[in-house]
Amino acid sequence: MPLVDTYGRLHDNLRISVTDRCNIRCFYCMPEETPAYGPREELLTFEEIERFVRVAAGLGVRKIRITGGEPLLRKDLPYLIERLQAVPGIEDLALTTNGVLLRQQAKDLYDAGLRRLNVHLDTLDRERFRQITRRDLFDRVMDGLFYAKEVGFDPIKINAVAAKGIVEPDIVPLARFGREHGMEIRYIEFMPLDAQGIWEREKVLTADTMLAMIESGIGPLDAIPDADPQAPATEYRFRDGIGRIGFIASVSKPFCLNCNRLRLTADGKVRYCLFAIEEMDVRDLLRAPDADDEAIANVIRANVKAKWMGHQIGSSQFVPPPRPMYSIGG
Ligand code: SAM
Ligand code: SF4
């Protein structure tokens, strides 16, 4: 039986966080000081992750994205990539990274079979990068990004988080940069997932505002008819034929009704939504000497069954999840 929830949504997409640790401190995700990370022994091992993926693939999961925290901080990540690529049924594997360690790891990741990469970069301005991430690592990220391109990653997409009052000067230059280097920029509305509780509706730079900025700064854009209606980004191409961009408008235009995603946190919790309040543990089952795959499958099924219609960001009913972004896995 495929993973269909009570609203008829088919779930074939799994995001796996491999660590809650990070080497930078984006203000919309992490606290300024190093947070209380979960104990290392709570992190799922690669064998446990692989087993979970085999079970999930047996239930119809076809796409996987590795994330974190910063996934490249997880030792021997290429080994995991290799193992997951080989799981029958998995058709698509991608990774989201902040790029800081790409110079050291891009080649090994590519050799392990990874091709699709999202690199997180909000600005092309070194000082603003430092202000946003509280680390002076802009040059390392740029170097890693271009190195990944040289190694052969394709596509490379750029994740740019759009917080009002900060990144307005970056919206158009980023789109130009993407056109120049053949990388799609994905503008992501600032979501209420930060560790310090600073999110406010007024701090969200909306997709419509950014679209208008880019059209007036560069030129007209045409909506691309949904190739994949379940993809979170709404995509546009420049009318002159050079490049495309996407918006993840979780706040101003939620796409919950098309959601096909499930999440596995680094400490082994299954979550049906980034904003879910409740989650279901599979780590104990993965570690129990006598638990069979069917027991793990039952947790996945139960989580999909419990899925709500959607988050309520912006409404008075909205309650932010108990874990911030870095600890869930974006
Ligand atoms: N460390 C990696 C990175 O930054 O790409 C992977 C994990 S990070 C949590 C995944 C993505 O979440 C990032 O690319 C960033 O764009 C996005 N993100 C983090 N906090 C966010 C927030 N409060 N609102 C919107 N997007 C956010
Ligand atoms: Fe780290 Fe990614 Fe969170 Fe930034 S968004 S603090 S890079 S986990």
Short mmCIF file of C-alpha atoms and ligand atoms in Angstrom, two decimals:
data_model
loop_
_atom_site.label_atom_id
_atom_site.label_comp_id
_atom_site.label_asym_id
_atom_site.label_seq_id
_atom_site.Cartn_x
_atom_site.Cartn_y
_atom_site.Cartn_z
CA MET A 1 0.00 0.00 0.00
CA PRO A 2 1.48 3.38 -0.95
CA LEU A 3 1.83 6.10 1.68
CA VAL A 4 -1.36 8.10 1.19
CA ASP A 5 -2.59 10.35 3.99
CA THR A 6 -6.16 11.14 4.95
CA TYR A 7 -6.21 14.06 2.50
CA GLY A 8 -5.18 11.84 -0.42
CA ARG A 9 -1.58 13.05 -0.63
CA LEU A 10 0.92 10.45 -1.80
CA HIS A 11 4.23 10.50 0.07
CA ASP A 12 7.28 9.53 -1.95
CA ASN A 13 9.80 12.10 -0.74
CA LEU A 14 11.97 11.77 2.36
CA ARG A 15 14.29 14.35 3.91
CA ILE A 16 16.94 12.91 6.14
CA SER A 17 18.89 14.99 8.59
CA VAL A 18 22.26 13.42 9.35
CA THR A 19 23.33 15.83 12.09
CA ASP A 20 22.03 18.74 14.12
CA ARG A 21 25.50 20.33 14.27
CA CYS A 22 26.50 23.28 12.15
CA ASN A 23 29.66 25.25 11.45
CA ILE A 24 27.90 28.60 10.94
CA ARG A 25 25.12 30.36 12.86
CA CYS A 26 22.47 31.74 10.49
CA PHE A 27 20.30 34.00 12.62
CA TYR A 28 17.05 32.54 11.26
CA CYS A 29 18.02 29.01 12.27
CA MET A 30 20.61 28.82 15.04
CA PRO A 31 21.16 30.71 18.28
CA GLU A 32 24.23 32.93 18.39
CA GLU A 33 26.02 30.75 20.92
CA THR A 34 26.59 27.07 20.22
CA PRO A 35 23.34 25.34 21.13
CA ALA A 36 22.93 22.26 23.28
CA TYR A 37 23.33 19.65 20.59
CA GLY A 38 21.89 16.19 21.16
CA PRO A 39 24.38 13.58 22.43
CA ARG A 40 26.28 11.84 19.63
CA GLU A 41 25.01 8.39 20.56
CA GLU A 42 21.50 9.62 19.81
CA LEU A 43 22.37 10.19 16.15
CA LEU A 44 21.27 7.41 13.87
CA THR A 45 24.17 5.43 12.48
CA PHE A 46 24.56 5.06 8.72
CA GLU A 47 23.38 1.46 9.01
CA GLU A 48 20.24 2.60 10.81
CA ILE A 49 19.56 5.31 8.23
CA GLU A 50 20.06 2.84 5.40
CA ARG A 51 17.68 0.36 6.97
CA PHE A 52 15.05 3.06 7.42
CA VAL A 53 15.45 4.06 3.76
CA ARG A 54 15.06 0.45 2.60
CA VAL A 55 11.82 0.19 4.53
CA ALA A 56 10.62 3.58 3.27
CA ALA A 57 11.50 2.66 -0.32
CA GLY A 58 9.44 -0.49 0.13
CA LEU A 59 6.51 1.81 0.97
CA GLY A 60 7.00 3.90 -2.16
CA VAL A 61 9.56 6.55 -1.21
CA ARG A 62 11.50 7.45 -4.34
CA LYS A 63 13.28 10.71 -3.58
CA ILE A 64 15.71 11.52 -0.83
CA ARG A 65 17.37 14.71 0.28
CA ILE A 66 20.18 14.71 2.81
CA THR A 67 20.27 17.72 5.07
CA GLY A 68 21.03 18.87 8.62
CA GLY A 69 22.40 20.88 10.54
CA GLU A 70 25.31 20.92 8.18
CA PRO A 71 25.45 17.47 6.58
CA LEU A 72 29.09 17.76 5.51
CA LEU A 73 30.04 17.76 9.19
CA ARG A 74 28.98 14.14 9.36
CA LYS A 75 32.08 11.99 8.99
CA ASP A 76 32.26 9.72 5.92
CA LEU A 77 29.10 11.14 4.36
CA PRO A 78 30.10 9.87 0.87
CA TYR A 79 29.81 6.34 2.24
CA LEU A 80 26.19 6.99 3.19
CA ILE A 81 25.51 8.49 -0.24
CA GLU A 82 26.88 5.38 -1.90
CA ARG A 83 24.74 3.11 0.26
CA LEU A 84 21.53 5.08 -0.27
CA GLN A 85 22.06 5.29 -4.03
CA ALA A 86 22.08 1.52 -4.09
CA VAL A 87 18.76 1.07 -2.29
CA PRO A 88 16.25 -0.43 -4.75
CA GLY A 89 13.49 2.05 -5.53
CA ILE A 90 15.46 5.21 -4.77
CA GLU A 91 15.47 7.23 -7.98
CA ASP A 92 16.65 10.60 -6.85
CA LEU A 93 19.21 11.66 -4.26
CA ALA A 94 20.09 15.28 -3.45
CA LEU A 95 21.96 17.14 -0.74
CA THR A 96 21.54 20.56 0.86
CA THR A 97 24.68 22.18 2.29
CA ASN A 98 25.97 25.55 3.40
CA GLY A 99 28.98 24.96 1.18
CA VAL A 100 31.66 25.70 3.77
CA LEU A 101 33.25 22.26 3.37
CA LEU A 102 32.63 21.69 -0.33
CA ARG A 103 36.23 22.30 -1.33
CA GLN A 104 37.25 19.35 0.85
CA GLN A 105 34.34 17.05 0.07
CA ALA A 106 32.73 17.78 -3.31
CA LYS A 107 34.91 15.34 -5.22
CA ASP A 108 34.27 12.42 -2.85
CA LEU A 109 30.55 13.13 -2.84
CA TYR A 110 30.50 13.21 -6.63
CA ASP A 111 32.49 10.00 -6.85
CA ALA A 112 29.98 8.40 -4.48
CA GLY A 113 27.29 9.11 -7.08
CA LEU A 114 25.72 12.36 -5.86
CA ARG A 115 24.81 14.82 -8.65
CA ARG A 116 22.18 17.17 -7.27
CA LEU A 117 23.26 19.86 -4.87
CA ASN A 118 21.57 22.79 -3.17
CA VAL A 119 24.02 25.30 -1.77
CA HIS A 120 22.77 27.79 0.74
CA LEU A 121 23.85 31.34 -0.05
CA ASP A 122 21.75 34.39 0.84
CA THR A 123 24.06 37.14 -0.32
CA LEU A 124 27.01 37.96 -2.55
CA ASP A 125 28.20 40.56 -0.10
CA ARG A 126 30.88 39.38 2.27
CA GLU A 127 29.91 41.69 5.11
CA ARG A 128 26.22 40.78 4.90
CA PHE A 129 27.17 37.12 4.82
CA ARG A 130 29.02 37.64 8.10
CA GLN A 131 26.07 39.49 9.56
CA ILE A 132 23.61 36.74 8.59
CA THR A 133 25.74 33.71 9.46
CA ARG A 134 27.82 35.28 12.27
CA ARG A 135 30.87 33.75 10.60
CA ASP A 136 33.37 35.22 8.17
CA LEU A 137 33.31 32.30 5.73
CA PHE A 138 31.94 33.88 2.57
CA ASP A 139 35.12 33.20 0.59
CA ARG A 140 35.12 29.56 1.58
CA VAL A 141 31.52 29.12 0.46
CA MET A 142 32.15 30.79 -2.90
CA ASP A 143 35.27 28.73 -3.44
CA GLY A 144 33.39 25.54 -2.54
CA LEU A 145 30.49 26.43 -4.78
CA PHE A 146 32.67 26.95 -7.85
CA TYR A 147 34.70 23.90 -7.05
CA ALA A 148 31.52 21.80 -6.91
CA LYS A 149 30.61 23.13 -10.35
CA GLU A 150 34.06 22.24 -11.65
CA VAL A 151 33.74 18.74 -10.25
CA GLY A 152 30.57 18.33 -12.33
CA PHE A 153 27.57 18.74 -10.02
CA ASP A 154 24.49 19.47 -12.07
CA PRO A 155 22.09 20.90 -11.23
CA ILE A 156 23.40 23.20 -8.53
CA LYS A 157 20.66 25.28 -6.99
CA ILE A 158 21.18 28.14 -4.57
CA ASN A 159 18.95 28.40 -1.48
CA ALA A 160 18.57 32.02 -0.46
CA VAL A 161 16.54 32.79 2.65
CA ALA A 162 14.67 36.04 2.30
CA ALA A 163 14.38 38.07 5.49
CA LYS A 164 13.03 41.59 5.12
CA GLY A 165 15.26 44.51 5.99
CA ILE A 166 18.42 42.54 5.27
CA VAL A 167 18.64 40.92 1.87
CA GLU A 168 16.76 43.34 -0.38
CA PRO A 169 20.05 44.49 -1.96
CA ASP A 170 20.85 40.85 -2.80
CA ILE A 171 17.71 39.73 -4.58
CA VAL A 172 18.58 41.05 -8.05
CA PRO A 173 22.36 40.39 -7.90
CA LEU A 174 21.70 36.80 -6.91
CA ALA A 175 19.38 36.31 -9.88
CA ARG A 176 22.06 37.79 -12.16
CA PHE A 177 24.65 35.52 -10.61
CA GLY A 178 22.43 32.51 -11.23
CA ARG A 179 21.94 33.48 -14.88
CA GLU A 180 25.65 33.95 -15.35
CA HIS A 181 26.68 30.63 -13.81
CA GLY A 182 23.78 28.40 -14.79
CA MET A 183 22.52 27.96 -11.23
CA GLU A 184 18.88 28.32 -10.28
CA ILE A 185 18.30 30.63 -7.33
CA ARG A 186 15.60 29.46 -4.93
CA TYR A 187 14.33 32.29 -2.81
CA ILE A 188 12.89 30.92 0.42
CA GLU A 189 10.55 33.00 2.52
CA PHE A 190 11.78 33.34 6.10
CA MET A 191 9.83 30.80 8.15
CA PRO A 192 9.14 30.69 11.90
CA LEU A 193 11.77 28.06 12.66
CA ASP A 194 14.54 30.12 14.21
CA ALA A 195 16.03 29.18 17.55
CA GLN A 196 15.61 32.62 19.10
CA GLY A 197 11.95 33.19 18.35
CA ILE A 198 12.55 36.36 16.35
CA TRP A 199 10.29 35.48 13.42
CA GLU A 200 7.45 37.89 12.67
CA ARG A 201 5.18 38.03 9.65
CA GLU A 202 6.52 41.53 8.93
CA LYS A 203 10.06 40.15 8.57
CA VAL A 204 9.14 37.97 5.60
CA LEU A 205 10.16 39.21 2.19
CA THR A 206 7.42 37.68 0.08
CA ALA A 207 7.73 35.90 -3.23
CA ASP A 208 5.55 38.53 -4.95
CA THR A 209 7.78 41.35 -3.74
CA MET A 210 10.91 39.57 -4.90
CA LEU A 211 9.38 38.70 -8.26
CA ALA A 212 8.61 42.37 -8.84
CA MET A 213 12.14 43.37 -7.81
CA ILE A 214 13.72 40.90 -10.23
CA GLU A 215 11.44 41.82 -13.13
CA SER A 216 12.20 45.49 -12.72
CA GLY A 217 15.93 44.88 -12.18
CA ILE A 218 16.55 42.34 -14.93
CA GLY A 219 13.52 41.72 -17.13
CA PRO A 220 10.26 39.83 -17.51
CA LEU A 221 9.75 36.36 -16.10
CA ASP A 222 7.29 33.71 -17.20
CA ALA A 223 5.84 31.11 -14.87
CA ILE A 224 6.93 27.63 -15.84
CA PRO A 225 3.95 25.30 -15.90
CA ASP A 226 4.40 22.88 -13.00
CA ALA A 227 6.64 20.08 -14.18
CA ASP A 228 6.16 18.54 -10.78
CA PRO A 229 3.09 19.91 -9.01
CA GLN A 230 4.41 18.53 -5.72
CA ALA A 231 7.68 20.46 -5.84
CA PRO A 232 7.68 23.20 -3.20
CA ALA A 233 9.11 25.89 -5.49
CA THR A 234 7.11 27.89 -8.00
CA GLU A 235 9.44 28.34 -10.93
CA TYR A 236 9.91 31.09 -13.49
CA ARG A 237 12.14 31.50 -16.49
CA PHE A 238 13.50 34.75 -17.86
CA ARG A 239 11.75 35.68 -21.06
CA ASP A 240 15.10 36.23 -22.77
CA GLY A 241 15.75 32.51 -22.31
CA ILE A 242 18.67 32.90 -19.91
CA GLY A 243 18.12 31.17 -16.62
CA ARG A 244 15.34 30.43 -14.20
CA ILE A 245 14.49 31.12 -10.59
CA GLY A 246 12.17 29.60 -8.01
CA PHE A 247 10.28 30.76 -4.95
CA ILE A 248 9.47 28.73 -1.90
CA ALA A 249 6.59 30.79 -0.60
CA SER A 250 5.75 28.75 2.49
CA VAL A 251 4.40 31.81 4.29
CA SER A 252 2.61 33.87 1.64
CA LYS A 253 1.44 30.94 -0.52
CA PRO A 254 1.56 27.68 1.45
CA PHE A 255 1.74 24.59 -0.72
CA CYS A 256 0.62 22.10 1.93
CA LEU A 257 -2.12 20.63 -0.25
CA ASN A 258 0.51 19.24 -2.62
CA CYS A 259 2.93 18.10 0.07
CA ASN A 260 4.56 14.73 -0.53
CA ARG A 261 7.28 14.95 2.13
CA LEU A 262 8.24 13.06 5.22
CA ARG A 263 11.23 13.74 7.46
CA LEU A 264 13.63 11.70 9.50
CA THR A 265 15.54 13.69 12.10
CA ALA A 266 19.16 12.96 12.98
CA ASP A 267 18.03 11.45 16.28
CA GLY A 268 15.52 9.13 14.65
CA LYS A 269 12.13 10.82 14.79
CA VAL A 270 9.68 10.65 11.92
CA ARG A 271 7.89 13.93 11.15
CA TYR A 272 5.15 14.53 8.61
CA CYS A 273 5.80 18.27 8.48
CA LEU A 274 8.57 20.77 9.14
CA PHE A 275 6.13 22.46 11.52
CA ALA A 276 4.77 19.30 13.16
CA ILE A 277 4.42 19.52 16.92
CA GLU A 278 4.40 15.79 17.41
CA GLU A 279 6.83 13.25 16.02
CA MET A 280 7.24 9.49 16.21
CA ASP A 281 10.35 7.70 17.35
CA VAL A 282 11.97 4.97 15.23
CA ARG A 283 15.39 4.95 16.83
CA ASP A 284 14.39 2.56 19.58
CA LEU A 285 12.94 0.20 17.00
CA LEU A 286 16.02 0.46 14.81
CA ARG A 287 18.10 -0.46 17.86
CA ALA A 288 15.85 -3.16 19.30
CA PRO A 289 17.34 -6.59 18.69
CA ASP A 290 13.98 -8.13 17.83
CA ALA A 291 12.16 -5.37 15.89
CA ASP A 292 11.47 -6.35 12.31
CA ASP A 293 11.11 -4.07 9.30
CA GLU A 294 7.33 -4.29 9.51
CA ALA A 295 7.40 -2.52 12.87
CA ILE A 296 9.40 0.36 11.30
CA ALA A 297 7.02 0.43 8.33
CA ASN A 298 4.13 0.72 10.76
CA VAL A 299 5.62 3.86 12.33
CA ILE A 300 6.02 5.43 8.89
CA ARG A 301 2.45 4.52 7.95
CA ALA A 302 1.12 5.83 11.26
CA ASN A 303 2.97 9.11 10.83
CA VAL A 304 1.57 9.63 7.33
CA LYS A 305 -1.88 8.76 8.59
CA ALA A 306 -1.59 11.34 11.36
CA LYS A 307 -0.56 14.11 8.96
CA TRP A 308 -2.46 17.33 9.30
CA MET A 309 -3.90 19.30 6.40
CA GLY A 310 -1.24 21.99 6.72
CA HIS A 311 0.60 24.44 8.90
CA GLN A 312 -1.16 27.59 10.00
CA ILE A 313 1.65 30.14 9.71
CA GLY A 314 0.25 33.61 9.97
CA SER A 315 -2.95 32.54 11.75
CA SER A 316 -3.60 32.89 15.47
CA GLN A 317 -3.67 29.09 15.73
CA PHE A 318 -0.05 28.73 14.65
CA VAL A 319 2.28 27.23 17.23
CA PRO A 320 5.95 27.05 16.28
CA PRO A 321 7.45 23.57 16.46
CA PRO A 322 9.41 22.71 19.60
CA ARG A 323 12.62 22.24 17.60
CA PRO A 324 14.29 24.91 15.49
CA MET A 325 15.30 24.35 11.86
CA TYR A 326 18.80 23.00 12.45
CA SER A 327 17.50 20.30 14.75
CA ILE A 328 14.68 19.17 12.44
CA GLY A 329 16.51 19.28 9.12
CA GLY A 330 15.46 21.79 6.48
N1 SAM B 1 23.07 23.60 6.64
C1 SAM B 1 22.51 23.32 5.38
C2 SAM B 1 22.10 24.59 4.68
O1 SAM B 1 22.10 25.63 5.32
O2 SAM B 1 21.75 24.50 3.51
C3 SAM B 1 21.35 22.36 5.44
C4 SAM B 1 20.37 22.55 6.55
S1 SAM B 1 19.47 24.07 6.51
C5 SAM B 1 18.43 23.92 7.91
C6 SAM B 1 18.43 23.80 5.10
C7 SAM B 1 17.86 25.03 4.48
O3 SAM B 1 16.96 25.60 5.37
C8 SAM B 1 18.87 26.08 4.19
O4 SAM B 1 19.30 25.98 2.88
C9 SAM B 1 18.16 27.39 4.45
O5 SAM B 1 17.93 27.96 3.21
C10 SAM B 1 16.83 26.96 5.04
N2 SAM B 1 16.44 27.67 6.26
C11 SAM B 1 17.01 27.63 7.47
N3 SAM B 1 16.32 28.37 8.36
C12 SAM B 1 15.27 28.89 7.69
C13 SAM B 1 14.16 29.72 8.06
N4 SAM B 1 13.97 30.15 9.30
N5 SAM B 1 13.28 30.05 7.09
C14 SAM B 1 13.43 29.61 5.83
N6 SAM B 1 14.42 28.79 5.43
C15 SAM B 1 15.34 28.44 6.35
FE1 SF4 B 2 23.56 25.94 9.67
FE2 SF4 B 2 22.02 25.57 7.57
FE3 SF4 B 2 20.99 26.44 9.89
FE4 SF4 B 2 22.54 28.04 8.49
S1 SF4 B 2 20.55 27.24 7.83
S2 SF4 B 2 22.69 27.67 10.69
S3 SF4 B 2 23.97 26.65 7.59
S4 SF4 B 2 21.88 24.45 9.52
#
